[in-house]
Tab-separated table of C-alpha atoms and ligand atoms in Angstrom:
chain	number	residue	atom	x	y	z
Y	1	UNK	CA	-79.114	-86.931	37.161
Y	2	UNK	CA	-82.289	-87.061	36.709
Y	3	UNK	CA	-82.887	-90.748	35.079
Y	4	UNK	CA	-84.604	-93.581	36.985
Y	5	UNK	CA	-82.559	-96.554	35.626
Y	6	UNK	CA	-79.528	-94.402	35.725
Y	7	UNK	CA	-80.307	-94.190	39.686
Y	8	UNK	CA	-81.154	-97.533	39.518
Y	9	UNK	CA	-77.692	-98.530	37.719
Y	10	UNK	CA	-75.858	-96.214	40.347
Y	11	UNK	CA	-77.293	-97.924	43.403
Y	12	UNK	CA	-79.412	-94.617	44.239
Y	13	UNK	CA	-82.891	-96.270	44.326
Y	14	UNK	CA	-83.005	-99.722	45.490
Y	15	UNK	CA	-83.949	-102.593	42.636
Y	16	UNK	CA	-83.805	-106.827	42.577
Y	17	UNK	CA	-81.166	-107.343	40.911
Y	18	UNK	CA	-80.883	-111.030	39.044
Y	19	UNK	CA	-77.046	-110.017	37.031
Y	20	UNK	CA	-75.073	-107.106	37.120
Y	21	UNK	CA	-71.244	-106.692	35.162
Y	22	UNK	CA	-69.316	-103.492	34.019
Y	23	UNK	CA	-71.933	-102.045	31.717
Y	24	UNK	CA	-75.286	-103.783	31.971
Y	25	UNK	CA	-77.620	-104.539	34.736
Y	26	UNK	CA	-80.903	-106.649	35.165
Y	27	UNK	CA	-83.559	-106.544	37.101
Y	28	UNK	CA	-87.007	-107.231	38.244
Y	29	UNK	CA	-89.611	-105.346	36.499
Y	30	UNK	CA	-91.366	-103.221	39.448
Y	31	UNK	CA	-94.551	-103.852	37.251
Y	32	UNK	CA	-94.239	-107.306	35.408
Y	33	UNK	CA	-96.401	-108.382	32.640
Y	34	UNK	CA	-95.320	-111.853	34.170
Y	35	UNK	CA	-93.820	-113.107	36.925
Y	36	UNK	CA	-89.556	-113.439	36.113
Y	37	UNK	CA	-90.355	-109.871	33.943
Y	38	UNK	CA	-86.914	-108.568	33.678
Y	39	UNK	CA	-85.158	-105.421	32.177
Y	40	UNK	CA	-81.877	-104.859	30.893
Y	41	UNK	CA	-80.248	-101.724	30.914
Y	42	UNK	CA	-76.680	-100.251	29.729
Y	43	UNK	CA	-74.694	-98.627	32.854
Y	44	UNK	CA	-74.247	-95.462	30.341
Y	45	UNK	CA	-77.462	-93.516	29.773
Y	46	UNK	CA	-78.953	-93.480	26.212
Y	47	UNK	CA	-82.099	-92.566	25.138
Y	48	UNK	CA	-83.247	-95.146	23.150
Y	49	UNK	CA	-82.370	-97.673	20.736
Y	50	UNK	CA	-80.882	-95.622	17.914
Y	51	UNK	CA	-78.490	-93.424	20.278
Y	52	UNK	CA	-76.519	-96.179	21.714
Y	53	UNK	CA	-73.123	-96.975	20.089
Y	54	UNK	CA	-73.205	-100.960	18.586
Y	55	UNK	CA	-70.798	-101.939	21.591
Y	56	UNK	CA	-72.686	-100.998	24.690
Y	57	UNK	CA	-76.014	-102.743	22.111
Y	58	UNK	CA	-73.937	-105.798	22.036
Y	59	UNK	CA	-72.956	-106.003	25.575
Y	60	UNK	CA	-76.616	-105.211	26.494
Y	61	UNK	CA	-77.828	-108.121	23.986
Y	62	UNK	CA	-75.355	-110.628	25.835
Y	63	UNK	CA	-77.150	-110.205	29.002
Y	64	UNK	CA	-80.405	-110.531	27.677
Y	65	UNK	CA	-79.212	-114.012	26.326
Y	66	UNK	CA	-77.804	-114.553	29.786
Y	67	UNK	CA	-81.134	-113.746	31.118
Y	68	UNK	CA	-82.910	-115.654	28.976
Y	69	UNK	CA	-81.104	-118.997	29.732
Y	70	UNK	CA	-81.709	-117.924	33.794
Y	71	UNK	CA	-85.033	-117.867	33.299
Y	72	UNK	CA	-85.470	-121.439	31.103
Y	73	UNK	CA	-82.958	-123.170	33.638
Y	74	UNK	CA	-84.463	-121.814	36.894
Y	75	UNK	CA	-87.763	-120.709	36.123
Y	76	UNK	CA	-88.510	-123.877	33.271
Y	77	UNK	CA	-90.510	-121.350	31.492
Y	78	UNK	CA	-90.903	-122.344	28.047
Y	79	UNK	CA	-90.245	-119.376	26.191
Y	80	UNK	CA	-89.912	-115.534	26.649
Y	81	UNK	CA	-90.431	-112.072	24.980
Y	82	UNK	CA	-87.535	-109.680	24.033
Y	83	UNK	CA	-88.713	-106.454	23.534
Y	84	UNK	CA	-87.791	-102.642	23.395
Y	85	UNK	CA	-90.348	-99.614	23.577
Y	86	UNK	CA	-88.319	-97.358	21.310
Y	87	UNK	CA	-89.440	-93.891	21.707
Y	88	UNK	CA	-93.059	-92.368	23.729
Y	89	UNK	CA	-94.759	-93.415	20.332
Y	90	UNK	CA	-94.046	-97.160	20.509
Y	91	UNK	CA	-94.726	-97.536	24.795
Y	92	UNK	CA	-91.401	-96.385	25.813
Y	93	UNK	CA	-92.000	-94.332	29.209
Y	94	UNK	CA	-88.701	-94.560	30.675
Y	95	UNK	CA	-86.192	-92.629	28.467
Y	96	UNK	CA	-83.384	-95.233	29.315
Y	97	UNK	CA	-81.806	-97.877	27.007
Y	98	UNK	CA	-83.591	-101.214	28.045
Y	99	UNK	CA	-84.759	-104.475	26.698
Y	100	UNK	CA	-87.910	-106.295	28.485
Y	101	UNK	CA	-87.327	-110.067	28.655
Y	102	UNK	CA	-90.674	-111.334	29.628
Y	103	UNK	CA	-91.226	-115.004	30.234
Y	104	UNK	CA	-94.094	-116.926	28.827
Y	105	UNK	CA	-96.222	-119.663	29.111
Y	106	UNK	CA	-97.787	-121.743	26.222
Y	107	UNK	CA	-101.643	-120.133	26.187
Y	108	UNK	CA	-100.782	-117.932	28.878
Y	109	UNK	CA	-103.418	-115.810	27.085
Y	110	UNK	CA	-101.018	-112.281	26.600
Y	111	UNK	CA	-101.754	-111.582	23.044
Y	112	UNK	CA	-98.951	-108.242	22.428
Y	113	UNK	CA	-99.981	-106.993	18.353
Y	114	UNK	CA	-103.173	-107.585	16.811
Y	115	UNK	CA	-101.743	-108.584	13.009
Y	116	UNK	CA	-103.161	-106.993	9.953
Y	117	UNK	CA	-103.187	-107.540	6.489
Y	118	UNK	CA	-101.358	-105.262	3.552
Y	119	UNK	CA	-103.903	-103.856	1.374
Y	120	UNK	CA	-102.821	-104.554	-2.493
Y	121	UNK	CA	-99.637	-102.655	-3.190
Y	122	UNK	CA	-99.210	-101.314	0.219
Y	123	UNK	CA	-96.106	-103.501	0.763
Y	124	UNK	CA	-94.212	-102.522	-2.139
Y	125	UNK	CA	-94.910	-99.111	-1.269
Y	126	UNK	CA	-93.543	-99.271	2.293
Y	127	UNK	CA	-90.900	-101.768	0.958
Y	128	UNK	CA	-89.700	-99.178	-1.762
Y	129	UNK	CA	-89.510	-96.171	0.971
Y	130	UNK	CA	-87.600	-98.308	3.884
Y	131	UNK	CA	-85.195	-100.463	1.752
Y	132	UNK	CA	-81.973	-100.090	2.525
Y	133	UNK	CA	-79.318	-100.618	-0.689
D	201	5GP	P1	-90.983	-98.860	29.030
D	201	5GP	O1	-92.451	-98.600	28.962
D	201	5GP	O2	-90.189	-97.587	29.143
D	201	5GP	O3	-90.502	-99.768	27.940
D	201	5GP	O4	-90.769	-99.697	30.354
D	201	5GP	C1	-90.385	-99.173	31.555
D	201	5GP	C2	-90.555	-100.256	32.585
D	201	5GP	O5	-89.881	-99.849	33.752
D	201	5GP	C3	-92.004	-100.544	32.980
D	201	5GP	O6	-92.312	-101.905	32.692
D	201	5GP	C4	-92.060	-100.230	34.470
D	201	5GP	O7	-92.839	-101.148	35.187
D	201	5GP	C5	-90.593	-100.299	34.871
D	201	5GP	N1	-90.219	-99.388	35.955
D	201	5GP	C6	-90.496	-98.078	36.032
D	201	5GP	N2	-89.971	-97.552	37.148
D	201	5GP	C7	-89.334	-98.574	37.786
D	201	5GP	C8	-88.591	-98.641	39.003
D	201	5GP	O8	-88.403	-97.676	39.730
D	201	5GP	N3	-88.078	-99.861	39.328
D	201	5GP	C9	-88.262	-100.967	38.534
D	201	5GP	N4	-87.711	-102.104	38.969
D	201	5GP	N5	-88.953	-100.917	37.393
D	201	5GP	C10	-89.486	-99.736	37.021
D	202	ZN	ZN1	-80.394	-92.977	32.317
């Protein structure tokens, strides 16, 4: 075994941990983007977003919530980020199932996607290839 957070999840390499149950885990970023930066993983090793089954994604997505409401109640930050790095493309450096919950500040400055605008027609184009029916 080979996988970081699967060492991680198996007690093999020391983390903070802020929740644990049966499938998921959290804990402290090593690296935070803020201070309270947490990740949630899935006990059972997936590579990214698409590959896990819709129960561990669920059980995963209750933590975060769990998480979330931690870090309001005993942190009294005002809001937070949920995010996933799917794939090497998108950020994602650890080839593990996990969600970043990131807590935030009002004008704490982090700015993460620069918006653009659709040129004409570009959004019917993209709409007409990803549409699902
Ligand atoms: P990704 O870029 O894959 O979405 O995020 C991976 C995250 O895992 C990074 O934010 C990085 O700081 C964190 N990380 C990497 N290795 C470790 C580690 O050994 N322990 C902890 N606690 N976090 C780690
Ligand atoms: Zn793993």
């Amino acid at each position: 075994m080979s996988c970081i957070f699967c060492k991680i999840s198996a007690g093999e390499i020391p983390s903070y941990k802020v929740y644990e149950d049966e499938n998921t885990l959290a804990f402290l970023d090593i690296n935070p983007v803020s201070t309270g930066h947490i990740l949630v993983v899935s006990k059972k090793h997936f590579a990214n977003f698409e590959e896990a089954d819709e129960e561990t994604l669920c059980q995963v997505i209750k933590t975060v919530k769990k998480i979330g409401l931690s870090l309001k109640k005993n942190l009294a930050v005002p809001g937070y980020n949920v995010a996933v790095n799917n794939d090497p493309a998108a950020g994602q450096a650890v080839p593990h199932l996990h969600f970043h919950v990131i807590p935030r500040l009002l004008d704490d400055g982090l700015k993460p996607w620069p918006p653009k605008k659709y040129q004409e027609n570009q959004a019917e184009e993209v709409l007409n290839k990803i549409k699902i029916s």
